[in-house]
Coordinates of C-alpha atoms and ligand atoms in Angstrom, one line a residue:
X1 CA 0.0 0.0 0.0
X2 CA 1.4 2.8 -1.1
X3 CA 1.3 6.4 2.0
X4 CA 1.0 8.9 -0.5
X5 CA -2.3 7.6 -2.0
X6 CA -3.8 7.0 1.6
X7 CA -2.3 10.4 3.0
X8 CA -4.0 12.2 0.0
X9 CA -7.5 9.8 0.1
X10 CA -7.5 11.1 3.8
X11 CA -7.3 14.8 3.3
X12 CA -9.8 14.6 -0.1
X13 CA -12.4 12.2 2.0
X14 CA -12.0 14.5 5.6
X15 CA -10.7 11.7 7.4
X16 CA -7.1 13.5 8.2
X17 CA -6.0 17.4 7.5
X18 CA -2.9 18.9 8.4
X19 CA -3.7 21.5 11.3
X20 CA -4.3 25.1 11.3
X21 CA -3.4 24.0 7.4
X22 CA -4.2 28.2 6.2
X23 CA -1.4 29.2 7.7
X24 CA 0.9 26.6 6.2
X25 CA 0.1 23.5 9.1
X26 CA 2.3 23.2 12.1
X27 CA 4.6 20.0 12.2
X28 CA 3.4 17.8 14.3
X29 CA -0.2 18.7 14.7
X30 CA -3.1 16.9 12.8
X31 CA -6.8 17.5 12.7
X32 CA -9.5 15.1 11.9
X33 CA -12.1 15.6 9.7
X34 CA -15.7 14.7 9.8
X35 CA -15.2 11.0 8.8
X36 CA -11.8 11.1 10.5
X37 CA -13.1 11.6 14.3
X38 CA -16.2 9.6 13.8
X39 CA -13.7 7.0 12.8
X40 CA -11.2 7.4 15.9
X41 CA -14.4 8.0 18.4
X42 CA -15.7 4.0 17.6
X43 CA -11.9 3.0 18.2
X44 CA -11.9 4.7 21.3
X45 CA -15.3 3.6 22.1
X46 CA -14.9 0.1 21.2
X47 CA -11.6 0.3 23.8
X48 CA -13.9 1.9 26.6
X49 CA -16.5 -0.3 26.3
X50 CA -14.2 -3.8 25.7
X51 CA -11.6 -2.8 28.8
X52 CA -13.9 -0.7 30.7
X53 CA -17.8 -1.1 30.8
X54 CA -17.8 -5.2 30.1
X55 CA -15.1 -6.0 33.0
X56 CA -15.7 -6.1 36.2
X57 CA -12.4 -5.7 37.4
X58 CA -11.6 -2.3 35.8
X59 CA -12.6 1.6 36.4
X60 CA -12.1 4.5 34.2
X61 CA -10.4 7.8 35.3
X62 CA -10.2 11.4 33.1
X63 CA -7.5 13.7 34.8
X64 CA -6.0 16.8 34.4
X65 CA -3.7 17.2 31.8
X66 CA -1.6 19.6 33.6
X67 CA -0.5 18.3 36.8
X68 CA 2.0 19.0 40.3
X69 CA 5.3 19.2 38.1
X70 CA 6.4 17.0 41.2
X71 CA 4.5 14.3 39.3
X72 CA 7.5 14.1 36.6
X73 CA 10.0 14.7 38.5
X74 CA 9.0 11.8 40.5
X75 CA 8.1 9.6 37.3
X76 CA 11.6 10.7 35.8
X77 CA 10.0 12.6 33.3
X78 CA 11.9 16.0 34.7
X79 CA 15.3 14.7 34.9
X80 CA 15.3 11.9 31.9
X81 CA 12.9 12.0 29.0
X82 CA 14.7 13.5 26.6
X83 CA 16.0 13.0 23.2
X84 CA 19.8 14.1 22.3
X85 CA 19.6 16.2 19.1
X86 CA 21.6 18.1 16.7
X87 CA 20.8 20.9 15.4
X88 CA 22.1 22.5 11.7
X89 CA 23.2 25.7 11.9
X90 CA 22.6 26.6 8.8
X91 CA 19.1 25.9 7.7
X92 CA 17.9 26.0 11.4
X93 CA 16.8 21.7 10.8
X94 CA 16.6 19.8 14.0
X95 CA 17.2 15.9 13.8
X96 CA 17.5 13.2 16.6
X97 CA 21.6 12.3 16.6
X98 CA 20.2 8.5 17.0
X99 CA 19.1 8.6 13.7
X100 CA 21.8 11.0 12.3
X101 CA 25.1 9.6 13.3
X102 CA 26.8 8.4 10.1
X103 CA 28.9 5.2 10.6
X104 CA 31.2 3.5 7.9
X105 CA 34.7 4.6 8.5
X106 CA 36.6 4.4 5.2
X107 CA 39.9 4.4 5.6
X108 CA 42.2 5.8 2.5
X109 CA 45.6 4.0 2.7
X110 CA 49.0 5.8 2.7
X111 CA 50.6 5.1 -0.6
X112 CA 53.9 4.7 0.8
X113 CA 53.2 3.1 4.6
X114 CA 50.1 0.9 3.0
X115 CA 48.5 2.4 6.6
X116 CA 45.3 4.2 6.9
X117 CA 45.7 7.9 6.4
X118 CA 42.4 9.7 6.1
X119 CA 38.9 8.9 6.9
X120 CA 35.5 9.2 4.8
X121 CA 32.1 8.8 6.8
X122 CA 29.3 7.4 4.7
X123 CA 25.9 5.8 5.8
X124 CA 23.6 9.1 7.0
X125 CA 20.7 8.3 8.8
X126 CA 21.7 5.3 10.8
X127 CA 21.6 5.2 14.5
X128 CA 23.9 5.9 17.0
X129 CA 23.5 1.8 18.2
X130 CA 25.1 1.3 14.9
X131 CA 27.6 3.2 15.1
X132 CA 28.4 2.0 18.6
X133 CA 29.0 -1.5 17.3
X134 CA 31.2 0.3 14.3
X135 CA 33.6 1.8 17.1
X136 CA 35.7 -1.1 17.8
X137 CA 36.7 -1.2 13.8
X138 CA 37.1 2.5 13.8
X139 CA 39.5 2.4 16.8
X140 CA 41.4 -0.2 15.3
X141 CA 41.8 1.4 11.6
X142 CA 42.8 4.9 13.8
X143 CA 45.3 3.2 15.7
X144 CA 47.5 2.1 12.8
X145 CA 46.7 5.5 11.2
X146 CA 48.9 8.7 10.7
X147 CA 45.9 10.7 11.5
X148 CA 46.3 13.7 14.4
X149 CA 42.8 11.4 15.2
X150 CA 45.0 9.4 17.5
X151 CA 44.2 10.7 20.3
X152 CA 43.6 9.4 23.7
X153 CA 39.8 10.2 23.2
X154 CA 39.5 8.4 20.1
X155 CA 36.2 7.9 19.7
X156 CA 34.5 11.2 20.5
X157 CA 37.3 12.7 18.3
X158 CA 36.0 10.9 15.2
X159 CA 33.0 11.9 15.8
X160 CA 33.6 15.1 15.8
X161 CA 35.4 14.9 12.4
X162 CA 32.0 12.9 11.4
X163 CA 29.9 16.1 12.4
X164 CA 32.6 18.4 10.6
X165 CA 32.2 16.1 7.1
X166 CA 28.7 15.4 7.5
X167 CA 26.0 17.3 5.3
X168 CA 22.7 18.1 6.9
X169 CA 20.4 15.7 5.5
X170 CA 17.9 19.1 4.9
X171 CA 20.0 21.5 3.3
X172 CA 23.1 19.5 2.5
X173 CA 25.6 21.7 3.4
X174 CA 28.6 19.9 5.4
X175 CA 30.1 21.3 8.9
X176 CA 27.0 23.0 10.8
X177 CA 25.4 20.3 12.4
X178 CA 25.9 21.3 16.2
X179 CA 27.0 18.9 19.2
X180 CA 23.7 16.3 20.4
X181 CA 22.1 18.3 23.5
X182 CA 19.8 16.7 25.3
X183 CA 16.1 18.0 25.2
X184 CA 13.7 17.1 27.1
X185 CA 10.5 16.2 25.6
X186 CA 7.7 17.7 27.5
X187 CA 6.1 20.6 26.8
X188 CA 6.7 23.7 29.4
X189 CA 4.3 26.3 30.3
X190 CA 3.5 28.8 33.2
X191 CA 0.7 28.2 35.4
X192 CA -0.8 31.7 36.8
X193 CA 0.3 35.6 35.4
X194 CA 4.0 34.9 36.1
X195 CA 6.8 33.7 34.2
X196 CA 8.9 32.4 36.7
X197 CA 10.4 29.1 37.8
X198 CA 8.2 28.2 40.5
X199 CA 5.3 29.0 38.0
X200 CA 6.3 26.0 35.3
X201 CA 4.2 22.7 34.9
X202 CA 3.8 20.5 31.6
X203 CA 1.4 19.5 29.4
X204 CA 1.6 15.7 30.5
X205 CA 3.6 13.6 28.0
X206 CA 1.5 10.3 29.0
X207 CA -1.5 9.4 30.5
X208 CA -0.3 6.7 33.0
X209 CA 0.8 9.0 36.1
X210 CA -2.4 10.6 36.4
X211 CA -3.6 7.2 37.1
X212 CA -0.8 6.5 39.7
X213 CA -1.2 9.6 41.7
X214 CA -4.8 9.0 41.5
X215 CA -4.6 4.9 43.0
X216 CA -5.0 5.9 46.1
X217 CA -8.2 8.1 45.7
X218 CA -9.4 5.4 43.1
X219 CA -8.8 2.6 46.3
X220 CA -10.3 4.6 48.9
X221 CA -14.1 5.3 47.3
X222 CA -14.5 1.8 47.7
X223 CA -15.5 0.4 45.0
X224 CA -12.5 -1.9 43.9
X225 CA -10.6 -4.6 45.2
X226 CA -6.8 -5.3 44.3
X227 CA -6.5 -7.0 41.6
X228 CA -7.9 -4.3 39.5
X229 CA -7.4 -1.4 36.9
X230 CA -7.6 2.3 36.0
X231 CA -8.5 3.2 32.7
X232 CA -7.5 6.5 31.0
X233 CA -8.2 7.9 27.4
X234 CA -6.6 11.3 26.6
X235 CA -4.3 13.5 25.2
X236 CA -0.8 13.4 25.8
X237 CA 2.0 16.0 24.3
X238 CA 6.0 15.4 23.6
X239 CA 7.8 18.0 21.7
X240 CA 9.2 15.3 19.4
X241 CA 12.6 16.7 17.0
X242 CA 11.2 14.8 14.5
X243 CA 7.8 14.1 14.0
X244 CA 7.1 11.9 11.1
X245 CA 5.0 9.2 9.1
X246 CA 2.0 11.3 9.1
X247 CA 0.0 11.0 12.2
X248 CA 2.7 8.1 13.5
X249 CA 4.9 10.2 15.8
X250 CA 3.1 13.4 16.3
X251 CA 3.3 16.2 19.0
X252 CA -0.2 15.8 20.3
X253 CA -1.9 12.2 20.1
X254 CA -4.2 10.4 22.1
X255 CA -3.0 7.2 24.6
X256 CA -5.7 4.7 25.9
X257 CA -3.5 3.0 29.0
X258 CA -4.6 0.7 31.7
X259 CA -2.7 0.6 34.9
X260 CA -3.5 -3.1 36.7
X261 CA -2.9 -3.8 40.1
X262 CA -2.0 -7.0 41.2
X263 CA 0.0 -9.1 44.2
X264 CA 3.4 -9.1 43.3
X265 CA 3.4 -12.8 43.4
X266 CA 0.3 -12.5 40.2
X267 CA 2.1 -9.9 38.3
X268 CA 3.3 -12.4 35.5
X269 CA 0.3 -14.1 35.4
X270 CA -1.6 -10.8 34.7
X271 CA 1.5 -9.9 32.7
X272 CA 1.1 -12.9 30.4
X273 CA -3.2 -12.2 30.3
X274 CA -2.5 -8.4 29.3
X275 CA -0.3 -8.9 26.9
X276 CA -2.4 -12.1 25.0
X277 CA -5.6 -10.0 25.6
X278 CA -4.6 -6.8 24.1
X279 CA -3.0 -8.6 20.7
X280 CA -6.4 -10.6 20.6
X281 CA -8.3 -7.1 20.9
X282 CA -6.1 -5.3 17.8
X283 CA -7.0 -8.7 15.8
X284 CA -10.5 -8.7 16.5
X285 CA -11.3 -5.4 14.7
X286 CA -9.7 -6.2 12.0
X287 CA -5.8 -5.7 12.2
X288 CA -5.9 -9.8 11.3
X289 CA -3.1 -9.6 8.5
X290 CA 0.5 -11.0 9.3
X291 CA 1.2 -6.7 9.1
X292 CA 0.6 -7.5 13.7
X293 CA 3.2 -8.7 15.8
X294 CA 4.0 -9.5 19.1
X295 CA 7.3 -8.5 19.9
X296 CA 8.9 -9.8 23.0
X297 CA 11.7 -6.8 24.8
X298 CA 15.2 -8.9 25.1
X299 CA 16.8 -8.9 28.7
X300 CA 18.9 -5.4 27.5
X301 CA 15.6 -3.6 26.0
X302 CA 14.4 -3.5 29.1
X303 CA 13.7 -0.4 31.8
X304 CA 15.7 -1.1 35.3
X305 CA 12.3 -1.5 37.0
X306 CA 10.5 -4.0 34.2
X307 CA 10.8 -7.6 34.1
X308 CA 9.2 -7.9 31.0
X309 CA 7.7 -6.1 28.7
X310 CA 6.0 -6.4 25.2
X311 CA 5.5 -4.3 21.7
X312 CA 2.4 -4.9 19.5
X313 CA 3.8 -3.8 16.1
X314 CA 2.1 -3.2 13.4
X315 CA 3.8 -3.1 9.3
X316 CA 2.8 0.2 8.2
X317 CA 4.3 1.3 4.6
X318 CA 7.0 3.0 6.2
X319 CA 8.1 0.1 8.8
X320 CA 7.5 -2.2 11.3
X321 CA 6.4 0.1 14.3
X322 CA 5.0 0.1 17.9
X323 CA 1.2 0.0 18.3
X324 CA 1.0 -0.8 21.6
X325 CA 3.3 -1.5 24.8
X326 CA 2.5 -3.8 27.1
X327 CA 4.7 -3.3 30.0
X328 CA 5.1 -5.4 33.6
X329 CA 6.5 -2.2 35.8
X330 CA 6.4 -3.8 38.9
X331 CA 6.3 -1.5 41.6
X332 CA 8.6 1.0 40.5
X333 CA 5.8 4.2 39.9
X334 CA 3.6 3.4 43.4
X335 CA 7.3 3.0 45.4
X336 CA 8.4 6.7 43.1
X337 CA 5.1 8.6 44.2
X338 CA 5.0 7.4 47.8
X339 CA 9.1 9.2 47.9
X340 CA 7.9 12.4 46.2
X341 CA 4.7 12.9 48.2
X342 CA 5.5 11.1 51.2
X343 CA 1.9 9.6 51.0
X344 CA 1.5 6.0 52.1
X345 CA 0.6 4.3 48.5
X346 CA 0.4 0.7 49.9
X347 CA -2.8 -1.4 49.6
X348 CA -4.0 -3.3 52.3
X349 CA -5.8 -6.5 51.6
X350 CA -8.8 -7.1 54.5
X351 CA -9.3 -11.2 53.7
X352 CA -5.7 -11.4 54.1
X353 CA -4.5 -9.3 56.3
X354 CA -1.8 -8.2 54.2
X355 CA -0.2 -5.2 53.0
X356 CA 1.8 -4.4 50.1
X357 CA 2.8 -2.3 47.5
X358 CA 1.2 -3.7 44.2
X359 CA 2.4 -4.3 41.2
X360 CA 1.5 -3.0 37.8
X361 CA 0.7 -4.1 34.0
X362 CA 0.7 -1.7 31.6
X363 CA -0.9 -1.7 28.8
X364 CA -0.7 1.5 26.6
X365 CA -1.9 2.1 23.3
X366 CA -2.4 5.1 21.1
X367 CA -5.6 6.4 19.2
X368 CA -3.9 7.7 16.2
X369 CA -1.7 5.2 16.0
X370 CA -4.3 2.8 15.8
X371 CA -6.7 5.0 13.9
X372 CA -3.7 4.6 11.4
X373 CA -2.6 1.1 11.7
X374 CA -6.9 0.5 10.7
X375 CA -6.9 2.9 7.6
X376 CA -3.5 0.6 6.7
X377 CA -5.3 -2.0 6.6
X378 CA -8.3 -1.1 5.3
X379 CA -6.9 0.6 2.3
X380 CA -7.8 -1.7 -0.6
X381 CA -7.8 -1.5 -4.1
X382 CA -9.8 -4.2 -6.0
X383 CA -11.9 -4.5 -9.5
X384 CA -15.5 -4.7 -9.5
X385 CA -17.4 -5.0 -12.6
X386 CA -14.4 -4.5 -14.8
X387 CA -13.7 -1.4 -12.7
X388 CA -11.1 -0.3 -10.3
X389 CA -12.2 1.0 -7.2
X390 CA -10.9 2.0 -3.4
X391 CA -12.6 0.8 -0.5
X392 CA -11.2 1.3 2.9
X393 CA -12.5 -2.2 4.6
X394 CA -13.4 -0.9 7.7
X395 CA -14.6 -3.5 10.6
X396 CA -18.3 -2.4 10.6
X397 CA -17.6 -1.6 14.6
X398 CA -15.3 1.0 13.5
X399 CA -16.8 2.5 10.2
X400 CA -17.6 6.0 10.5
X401 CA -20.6 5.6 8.5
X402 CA -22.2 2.4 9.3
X403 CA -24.6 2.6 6.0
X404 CA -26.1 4.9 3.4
X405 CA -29.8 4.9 1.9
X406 CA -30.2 6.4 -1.8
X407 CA -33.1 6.6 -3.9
X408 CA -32.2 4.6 -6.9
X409 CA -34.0 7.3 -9.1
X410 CA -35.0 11.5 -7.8
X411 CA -39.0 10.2 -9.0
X412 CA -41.9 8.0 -8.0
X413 CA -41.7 8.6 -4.8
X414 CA -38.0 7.2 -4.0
X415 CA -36.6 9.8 -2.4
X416 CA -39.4 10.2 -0.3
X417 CA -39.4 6.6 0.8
X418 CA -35.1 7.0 1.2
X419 CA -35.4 9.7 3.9
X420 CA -38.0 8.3 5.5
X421 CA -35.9 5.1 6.0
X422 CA -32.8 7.3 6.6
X423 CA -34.3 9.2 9.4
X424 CA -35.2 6.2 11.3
X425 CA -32.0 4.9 11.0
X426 CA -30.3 8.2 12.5
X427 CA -31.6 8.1 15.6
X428 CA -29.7 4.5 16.1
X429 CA -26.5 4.5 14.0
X430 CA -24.3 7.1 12.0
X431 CA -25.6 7.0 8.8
X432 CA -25.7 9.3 5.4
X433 CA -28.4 9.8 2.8
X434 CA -27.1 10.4 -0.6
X435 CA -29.5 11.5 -4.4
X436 CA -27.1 12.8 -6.1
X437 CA -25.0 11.0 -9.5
X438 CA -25.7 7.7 -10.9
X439 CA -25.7 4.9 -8.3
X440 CA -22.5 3.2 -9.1
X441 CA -21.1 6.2 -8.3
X442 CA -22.5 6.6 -4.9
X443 CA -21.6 3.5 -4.6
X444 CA -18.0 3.7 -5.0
X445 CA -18.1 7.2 -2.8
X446 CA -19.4 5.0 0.5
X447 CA -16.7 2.4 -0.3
X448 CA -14.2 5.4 0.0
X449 CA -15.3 6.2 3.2
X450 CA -15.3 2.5 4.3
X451 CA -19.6 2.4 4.9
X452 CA -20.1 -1.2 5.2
X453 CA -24.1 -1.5 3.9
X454 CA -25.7 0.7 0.8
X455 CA -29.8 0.6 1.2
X456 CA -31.1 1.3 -1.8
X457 CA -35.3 2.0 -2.6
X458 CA -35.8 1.5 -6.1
X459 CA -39.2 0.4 -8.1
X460 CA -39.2 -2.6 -6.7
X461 CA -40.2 -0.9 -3.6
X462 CA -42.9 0.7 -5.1
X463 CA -44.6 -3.1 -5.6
X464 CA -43.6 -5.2 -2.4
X465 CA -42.2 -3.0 -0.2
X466 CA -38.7 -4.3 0.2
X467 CA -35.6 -2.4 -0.5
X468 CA -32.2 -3.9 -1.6
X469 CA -28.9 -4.3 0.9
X470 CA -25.4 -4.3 -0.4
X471 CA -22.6 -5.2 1.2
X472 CA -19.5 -3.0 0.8
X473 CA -16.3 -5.8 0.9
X474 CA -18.4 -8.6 -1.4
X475 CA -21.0 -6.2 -3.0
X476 CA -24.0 -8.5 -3.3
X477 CA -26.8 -7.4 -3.0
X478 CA -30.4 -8.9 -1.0
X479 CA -33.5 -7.8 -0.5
X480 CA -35.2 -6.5 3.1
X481 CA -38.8 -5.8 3.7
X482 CA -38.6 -1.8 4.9
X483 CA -40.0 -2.1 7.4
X484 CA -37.4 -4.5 8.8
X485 CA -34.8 -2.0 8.2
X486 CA -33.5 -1.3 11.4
X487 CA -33.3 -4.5 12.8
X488 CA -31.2 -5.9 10.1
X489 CA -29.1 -3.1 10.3
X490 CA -28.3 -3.8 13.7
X491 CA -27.9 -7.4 13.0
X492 CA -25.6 -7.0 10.1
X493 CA -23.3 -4.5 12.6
X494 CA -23.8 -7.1 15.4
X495 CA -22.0 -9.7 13.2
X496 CA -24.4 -11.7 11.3
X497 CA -23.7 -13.2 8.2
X498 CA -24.1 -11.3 4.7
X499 CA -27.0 -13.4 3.0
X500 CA -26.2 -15.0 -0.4
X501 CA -26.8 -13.1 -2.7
X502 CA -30.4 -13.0 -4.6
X503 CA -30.0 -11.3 -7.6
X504 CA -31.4 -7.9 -6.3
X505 CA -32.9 -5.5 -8.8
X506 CA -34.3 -8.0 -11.3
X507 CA -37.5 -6.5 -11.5
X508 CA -38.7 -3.4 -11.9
X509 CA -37.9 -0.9 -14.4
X510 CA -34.8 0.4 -12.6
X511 CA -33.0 -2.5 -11.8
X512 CA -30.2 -1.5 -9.6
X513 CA -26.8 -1.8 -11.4
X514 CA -24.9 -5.0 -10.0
X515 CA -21.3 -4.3 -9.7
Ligands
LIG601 N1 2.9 5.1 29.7 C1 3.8 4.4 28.8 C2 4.0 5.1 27.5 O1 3.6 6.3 27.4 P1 5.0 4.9 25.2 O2 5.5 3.7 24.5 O3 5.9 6.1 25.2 O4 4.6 4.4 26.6 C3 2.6 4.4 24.5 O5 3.6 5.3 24.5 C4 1.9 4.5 23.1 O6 1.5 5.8 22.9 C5 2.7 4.0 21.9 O7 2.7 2.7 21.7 C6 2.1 4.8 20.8 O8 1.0 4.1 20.3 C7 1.6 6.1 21.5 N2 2.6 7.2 21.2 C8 3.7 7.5 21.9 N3 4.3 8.5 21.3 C9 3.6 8.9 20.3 C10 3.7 10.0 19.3 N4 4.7 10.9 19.4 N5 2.7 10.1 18.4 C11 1.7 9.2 18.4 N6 1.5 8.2 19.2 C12 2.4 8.1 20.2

């Protein structure tokens, strides 16, 4: 699938647009349109209800966004969420040195000596890991080499002949790119009408502490018993260098994370549930193609705190990425806030007659990442009737629209009988009336946007009262009396099996176009 069709199907359908887009779009920053949000909303929603509302085991939360700045200094965020950079001096470009560094060594040997003499850097935009495992080499060739590089600090010395010969991947001129600083990645701003230090806070960079600093509230109205979880859906901000991929890595996004207490001596257990559960939940609304993995963390991925932890990656065009990290954190944030605040975070179990600090799951996903991993997937491009079209094969769950009615003909009473049938449906599903253009062409709009059914009243209607379904991914087509409308709506979104198909518009003077 290639991005450039789907990034320009979302902006032309009003799925995706680039935000505050008059004034040129800032990096970073997406809108969604008016098929776009309904389209995110059912992910979110189906999340809610599948984590949320149908467990028993599991409460929501909706905090702040802007918190105590105590809150990341105790989660780390203060002192080490940050991303070295390097900046070009030049054209003003900013890039993360991770995915900068250059790191083939070439070495240009002394005509007379046969010894290294000179170095060439090739290889932009590999990471700093890789250049890492080129040092050894690199210290080796500049050992045997005339070069004034053989220094005692070797190694930061050739890098800093790599910066002098490297071009800036923007504007391509060589020796401007600055020294990696590290910068951090949350957001700052001022709380109140000063601008001072004891004014800052932060947009929150993930939705997870609110949930920790909130346990003990969450514990104490009573409701829940350990083991259990907190819920959260909201935005979260990081000043990425680099955002990129279209809505992949952007500067505002939405999480959906779930915080799960358990007894230490249960955390793999629930470790092992999360991380099956959550893969099964991507699958079931459709992510079902070999594009999903499970990716296990080896022993050196891992945080200090974690004993295991696990991505769900998805194969956009542009990579293998993260959808989803499901992480076992033990007790490391509960043990962090109870330091900062000094507040006793324990939880003490009454059957038992024990107290402890629980552990935690983790479980975080992200809306547009999945809202992007789904119009990935969707994306198709098949023939129908000798005819190319694109349908985005939405799970009906998640379709914006779940179906659209058109009058097969703007006469006889069609549209008349279309609305009517529309404007029952509306007050039950999301769904769009359409008269205008011939009907293969409405058609092919509603497969655009992913609507799973078409309802169509044509003259058959007129003589026995049914109208004719057709179903986006296989388009046949059956009849329905119209009265019945409704329910077989909701059966068909419920998961009941398209019917066979019956040869809809044979009669009748309009037959409606099979495609
Ligand atoms: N509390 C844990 C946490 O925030 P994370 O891996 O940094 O972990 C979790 O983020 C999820 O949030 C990611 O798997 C991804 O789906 C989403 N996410 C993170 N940074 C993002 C960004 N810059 N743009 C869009 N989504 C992002």
């Amino acid at each position: 699938m290639d991005m450039e069709k789907l990034v320009s199907l979302c902006k032309r359908r009003g799925f995706i647009f680039p935000s505050s887009e008059i004034y040129g779009g800032l990096n970073g920053f997406w809108d969604y349109g008016p098929l776009g949000v309904e389209l995110k909303r059912n992910i979110k929603d189906a999340w809610w209800q599948d984590n949320v509302r149908s467990r028993d085991d599991m409460v929501g939360l909706d905090c702040s966004i802007i918190m105590n700045p105590k809150v990341w200094e105790a989660s780390g965020h203060v002192g080490g969420f940050s991303d070295p950079m390097v900046d070009c001096r030049a054209c003003k470009a900013r890039f993360r040195a991770d995915q900068l560094w250059c790191i083939e060594l070439i070495p240009d040997t002394d005509k007379d000596t046969g010894e290294p003499s000179h170095f060439f850097f090739t290889g932009l935009g590999t990471t700093e890991e890789a250049w890492e495992k080129n040092k050894k080499k690199m210290d080796k060739i500049a050992r045997h080499s005339a070069n004034p590089l053989r220094s005692t600090n070797l190694f930061t010395a050739i890098k800093e002949e790599a910066r002098k010969l490297m071009p800036c991947p923007e504007c391509e001129q060589a020796g401007n790119l600055t020294e990696p600083r590290a910068f951090n990645l949350m957001f700052k701003t001022y709380v109140g009408a000063l601008e001072e230090s004891s004014s800052v806070a932060y947009l929150r960079p993930e939705t997870a502490q609110g949930i920790f600093v909130n346990f003990k509230n969450v514990c104490d109205t009573g409701r829940v018993k350990v083991p259990f979880g907190i819920a959260q859906i909201g935005k979260s901000f990081r000043n990425e260098i680099t955002p990129r991929n279209f809505t992949f890595r952007s500067r505002e996004f939405e999480q959906m994370e779930i915080e799960f207490f358990c007894h230490p001596d249960q955390a793999a257990e629930w470790y092992k549930y999360w991380r099956d559960t959550r893969f099964k939940w991507w699958t079931d609304l459709g992510l079902k193609s070999e594009k999903l993995r499970l990716r296990d963390h080896d022993k050196d991925e891992l945080a200090f705190y974690s004993t295991a932890t696990a991505d769900i990656e998805y194969e956009f065009p542009f990579g293998v990425s993260e959808l989803e990290g499901i992480a076992h954190r033990g007790d490391y944030d509960l043990t962090q806030h109870q330091k900062f605040s000094g507040k006793d975070l324990s939880y003490f179990d009454e059957e038992k007659k024990e107290r402890y600090v629980p552990h935690v799951i983790e479980p975080s996903a992200g809306a547009d990442r999945g809202t992007l991993a789904f119009l990935c997937e969707a994306y198709t491009e098949d023939t129908v009737g000798g005819e190319t079209r694109t349908v985005l094969k939405f799970h009906p769950r998640l379709a914006p629209i779940k179906a659209a009615v058109f009058p097969l003909v703007k006469r006889d009473g069609m549209p008349e009988l279309a609305e009517k049938i529309y404007r029952d449906l509306k007050s039950q599903f999301n769904v769009f009336h359409d008269q205008t253009g011939a009907i293969g062409r409405r058609y092919r709009r509603q497969d655009e946007a992913g609507t799973p059914f078409g309802i169509t009243v044509d003259s058959q209607t007129l003589t026995d009262g049914t109208v004719t379904f057709r179903d986006r991914d296989s388009c046949r087509q059956w009849r329905v009396p119209s009265s019945g409308v409704v329910p077989a709506l909701r059966d068909l979104l419920d998961g009941h099996p398209v019917p066979a198909t019956e040869g809809a518009g044979t009669s009748g003077s309009d037959p409606i176009p099979q495609d």
